[in-house]
Amino acid sequence: MPMMLMMIMMIMMMMMMMKLKMTMMMMMMFMMMMMMVMMMLMMMMIM
């Protein structure tokens, strides 16, 4: 369930960035950050 929430949040942020016309680099950095958060969440779940 938290994973789904994270996915929705990511998509929402992506849409916002598209509206703001952010650069590709910014988008990539943001995506990387989100991935890190997701990994951390997964680790917590496993623990």
PDB file of N, CA and C in Angstrom:
ATOM      1  N   MET A   1       0.821  -1.215   0.000  1.00  0.00           N
ATOM      2  CA  MET A   1       0.000   0.000   0.000  1.00  0.00           C
ATOM      3  C   MET A   1       0.862   1.275   0.000  1.00  0.00           C
ATOM      4  N   PRO A   2       1.833   1.385   0.880  1.00  0.00           N
ATOM      5  CA  PRO A   2       2.692   2.582   0.858  1.00  0.00           C
ATOM      6  C   PRO A   2       3.378   2.759  -0.490  1.00  0.00           C
ATOM      7  N   MET A   3       3.699   1.634  -1.116  1.00  0.00           N
ATOM      8  CA  MET A   3       4.347   1.694  -2.431  1.00  0.00           C
ATOM      9  C   MET A   3       3.435   2.399  -3.427  1.00  0.00           C
ATOM     10  N   MET A   4       2.173   2.031  -3.399  1.00  0.00           N
ATOM     11  CA  MET A   4       1.199   2.642  -4.306  1.00  0.00           C
ATOM     12  C   MET A   4       1.133   4.140  -4.045  1.00  0.00           C
ATOM     13  N   LEU A   5       1.109   4.495  -2.791  1.00  0.00           N
ATOM     14  CA  LEU A   5       1.061   5.911  -2.408  1.00  0.00           C
ATOM     15  C   LEU A   5       2.265   6.652  -2.979  1.00  0.00           C
ATOM     16  N   MET A   6       3.435   6.044  -2.853  1.00  0.00           N
ATOM     17  CA  MET A   6       4.660   6.660  -3.359  1.00  0.00           C
ATOM     18  C   MET A   6       4.586   6.840  -4.869  1.00  0.00           C
ATOM     19  N   MET A   7       4.072   5.833  -5.543  1.00  0.00           N
ATOM     20  CA  MET A   7       3.943   5.891  -6.996  1.00  0.00           C
ATOM     21  C   MET A   7       3.038   7.048  -7.391  1.00  0.00           C
ATOM     22  N   ILE A   8       1.905   7.155  -6.710  1.00  0.00           N
ATOM     23  CA  ILE A   8       0.960   8.234  -7.009  1.00  0.00           C
ATOM     24  C   ILE A   8       1.631   9.589  -6.787  1.00  0.00           C
ATOM     25  N   MET A   9       2.356   9.692  -5.691  1.00  0.00           N
ATOM     26  CA  MET A   9       3.047  10.941  -5.372  1.00  0.00           C
ATOM     27  C   MET A   9       4.056  11.294  -6.468  1.00  0.00           C
ATOM     28  N   MET A  10       4.783  10.297  -6.918  1.00  0.00           N
ATOM     29  CA  MET A  10       5.778  10.499  -7.958  1.00  0.00           C
ATOM     30  C   MET A  10       5.128  11.014  -9.237  1.00  0.00           C
ATOM     31  N   ILE A  11       4.017  10.379  -9.627  1.00  0.00           N
ATOM     32  CA  ILE A  11       3.311  10.784 -10.842  1.00  0.00           C
ATOM     33  C   ILE A  11       2.814  12.221 -10.707  1.00  0.00           C
ATOM     34  N   MET A  12       2.277  12.534  -9.539  1.00  0.00           N
ATOM     35  CA  MET A  12       1.758  13.884  -9.299  1.00  0.00           C
ATOM     36  C   MET A  12       2.879  14.914  -9.452  1.00  0.00           C
ATOM     37  N   MET A  13       4.033  14.605  -8.871  1.00  0.00           N
ATOM     38  CA  MET A  13       5.175  15.516  -8.957  1.00  0.00           C
ATOM     39  C   MET A  13       5.621  15.662 -10.405  1.00  0.00           C
ATOM     40  N   MET A  14       5.594  14.568 -11.141  1.00  0.00           N
ATOM     41  CA  MET A  14       5.980  14.599 -12.548  1.00  0.00           C
ATOM     42  C   MET A  14       5.070  15.547 -13.312  1.00  0.00           C
ATOM     43  N   MET A  15       3.783  15.436 -13.074  1.00  0.00           N
ATOM     44  CA  MET A  15       2.806  16.293 -13.745  1.00  0.00           C
ATOM     45  C   MET A  15       3.088  17.761 -13.418  1.00  0.00           C
ATOM     46  N   MET A  16       3.351  18.007 -12.154  1.00  0.00           N
ATOM     47  CA  MET A  16       3.647  19.374 -11.724  1.00  0.00           C
ATOM     48  C   MET A  16       4.879  19.913 -12.444  1.00  0.00           C
ATOM     49  N   MET A  17       5.891  19.080 -12.561  1.00  0.00           N
ATOM     50  CA  MET A  17       7.123  19.492 -13.233  1.00  0.00           C
ATOM     51  C   MET A  17       6.862  19.771 -14.700  1.00  0.00           C
ATOM     52  N   MET A  18       6.018  18.963 -15.314  1.00  0.00           N
ATOM     53  CA  MET A  18       5.687  19.158 -16.726  1.00  0.00           C
ATOM     54  C   MET A  18       5.020  20.523 -16.888  1.00  0.00           C
ATOM     55  N   LYS A  19       4.131  20.836 -15.965  1.00  0.00           N
ATOM     56  CA  LYS A  19       3.434  22.119 -16.020  1.00  0.00           C
ATOM     57  C   LYS A  19       4.413  23.273 -15.851  1.00  0.00           C
ATOM     58  N   LEU A  20       5.389  23.057 -14.961  1.00  0.00           N
ATOM     59  CA  LEU A  20       6.385  24.098 -14.697  1.00  0.00           C
ATOM     60  C   LEU A  20       7.459  24.143 -15.780  1.00  0.00           C
ATOM     61  N   LYS A  21       7.443  23.146 -16.649  1.00  0.00           N
ATOM     62  CA  LYS A  21       8.434  23.049 -17.735  1.00  0.00           C
ATOM     63  C   LYS A  21       9.854  23.008 -17.169  1.00  0.00           C
ATOM     64  N   MET A  22      10.050  22.102 -16.239  1.00  0.00           N
ATOM     65  CA  MET A  22      11.383  21.952 -15.642  1.00  0.00           C
ATOM     66  C   MET A  22      12.323  21.300 -16.656  1.00  0.00           C
ATOM     67  N   THR A  23      13.606  21.476 -16.418  1.00  0.00           N
ATOM     68  CA  THR A  23      14.590  20.891 -17.331  1.00  0.00           C
ATOM     69  C   THR A  23      14.698  19.383 -17.104  1.00  0.00           C
ATOM     70  N   MET A  24      15.232  18.709 -18.067  1.00  0.00           N
ATOM     71  CA  MET A  24      15.352  17.258 -18.006  1.00  0.00           C
ATOM     72  C   MET A  24      16.267  16.844 -16.845  1.00  0.00           C
ATOM     73  N   MET A  25      17.321  17.599 -16.635  1.00  0.00           N
ATOM     74  CA  MET A  25      18.263  17.285 -15.559  1.00  0.00           C
ATOM     75  C   MET A  25      17.569  17.321 -14.199  1.00  0.00           C
ATOM     76  N   MET A  26      16.771  18.346 -13.993  1.00  0.00           N
ATOM     77  CA  MET A  26      16.044  18.484 -12.733  1.00  0.00           C
ATOM     78  C   MET A  26      15.131  17.280 -12.545  1.00  0.00           C
ATOM     79  N   MET A  27      14.466  16.889 -13.604  1.00  0.00           N
ATOM     80  CA  MET A  27      13.544  15.760 -13.560  1.00  0.00           C
ATOM     81  C   MET A  27      14.305  14.491 -13.164  1.00  0.00           C
ATOM     82  N   MET A  28      15.441  14.285 -13.782  1.00  0.00           N
ATOM     83  CA  MET A  28      16.236  13.088 -13.506  1.00  0.00           C
ATOM     84  C   MET A  28      16.670  13.063 -12.038  1.00  0.00           C
ATOM     85  N   MET A  29      17.122  14.198 -11.560  1.00  0.00           N
ATOM     86  CA  MET A  29      17.567  14.286 -10.171  1.00  0.00           C
ATOM     87  C   MET A  29      16.421  13.967  -9.222  1.00  0.00           C
ATOM     88  N   PHE A  30      15.269  14.523  -9.527  1.00  0.00           N
ATOM     89  CA  PHE A  30      14.091  14.287  -8.703  1.00  0.00           C
ATOM     90  C   PHE A  30      13.730  12.803  -8.689  1.00  0.00           C
ATOM     91  N   MET A  31      13.791  12.196  -9.862  1.00  0.00           N
ATOM     92  CA  MET A  31      13.460  10.771  -9.983  1.00  0.00           C
ATOM     93  C   MET A  31      14.419   9.931  -9.130  1.00  0.00           C
ATOM     94  N   MET A  32      15.683  10.276  -9.188  1.00  0.00           N
ATOM     95  CA  MET A  32      16.689   9.543  -8.420  1.00  0.00           C
ATOM     96  C   MET A  32      16.384   9.649  -6.928  1.00  0.00           C
ATOM     97  N   MET A  33      16.028  10.843  -6.510  1.00  0.00           N
ATOM     98  CA  MET A  33      15.704  11.066  -5.105  1.00  0.00           C
ATOM     99  C   MET A  33      14.515  10.209  -4.687  1.00  0.00           C
ATOM    100  N   MET A  34      13.496  10.181  -5.529  1.00  0.00           N
ATOM    101  CA  MET A  34      12.301   9.397  -5.236  1.00  0.00           C
ATOM    102  C   MET A  34      12.657   7.919  -5.131  1.00  0.00           C
ATOM    103  N   MET A  35      13.517   7.468  -6.014  1.00  0.00           N
ATOM    104  CA  MET A  35      13.927   6.060  -6.010  1.00  0.00           C
ATOM    105  C   MET A  35      14.607   5.725  -4.674  1.00  0.00           C
ATOM    106  N   MET A  36      15.457   6.627  -4.229  1.00  0.00           N
ATOM    107  CA  MET A  36      16.172   6.418  -2.968  1.00  0.00           C
ATOM    108  C   MET A  36      15.178   6.291  -1.817  1.00  0.00           C
ATOM    109  N   VAL A  37      14.197   7.189  -1.800  1.00  0.00           N
ATOM    110  CA  VAL A  37      13.176   7.157  -0.744  1.00  0.00           C
ATOM    111  C   VAL A  37      12.427   5.829  -0.784  1.00  0.00           C
ATOM    112  N   MET A  38      12.076   5.393  -1.965  1.00  0.00           N
ATOM    113  CA  MET A  38      11.337   4.132  -2.114  1.00  0.00           C
ATOM    114  C   MET A  38      12.165   2.963  -1.597  1.00  0.00           C
ATOM    115  N   MET A  39      13.440   2.967  -1.921  1.00  0.00           N
ATOM    116  CA  MET A  39      14.332   1.892  -1.468  1.00  0.00           C
ATOM    117  C   MET A  39      14.375   1.867   0.062  1.00  0.00           C
ATOM    118  N   MET A  40      14.499   3.054   0.641  1.00  0.00           N
ATOM    119  CA  MET A  40      14.556   3.149   2.098  1.00  0.00           C
ATOM    120  C   MET A  40      13.275   2.609   2.721  1.00  0.00           C
ATOM    121  N   LEU A  41      12.150   2.955   2.112  1.00  0.00           N
ATOM    122  CA  LEU A  41      10.857   2.484   2.611  1.00  0.00           C
ATOM    123  C   LEU A  41      10.791   0.962   2.555  1.00  0.00           C
ATOM    124  N   MET A  42      11.263   0.407   1.461  1.00  0.00           N
ATOM    125  CA  MET A  42      11.241  -1.053   1.294  1.00  0.00           C
ATOM    126  C   MET A  42      12.093  -1.718   2.372  1.00  0.00           C
ATOM    127  N   MET A  43      13.268  -1.135   2.625  1.00  0.00           N
ATOM    128  CA  MET A  43      14.168  -1.680   3.647  1.00  0.00           C
ATOM    129  C   MET A  43      13.463  -1.675   5.002  1.00  0.00           C
ATOM    130  N   MET A  44      12.795  -0.575   5.290  1.00  0.00           N
ATOM    131  CA  MET A  44      12.087  -0.448   6.563  1.00  0.00           C
ATOM    132  C   MET A  44      11.012  -1.523   6.681  1.00  0.00           C
ATOM    133  N   MET A  45      10.314  -1.752   5.581  1.00  0.00           N
ATOM    134  CA  MET A  45       9.253  -2.759   5.565  1.00  0.00           C
ATOM    135  C   MET A  45       9.828  -4.142   5.842  1.00  0.00           C
ATOM    136  N   ILE A  46      10.966  -4.429   5.226  1.00  0.00           N
ATOM    137  CA  ILE A  46      11.600  -5.743   5.386  1.00  0.00           C
ATOM    138  C   ILE A  46      12.042  -5.932   6.835  1.00  0.00           C
ATOM    139  N   MET A  47      12.585  -4.877   7.432  1.00  0.00           N
ATOM    140  CA  MET A  47      13.079  -4.954   8.811  1.00  0.00           C
ATOM    141  C   MET A  47      11.947  -5.301   9.781  1.00  0.00           C
TER     142      MET A  47
END
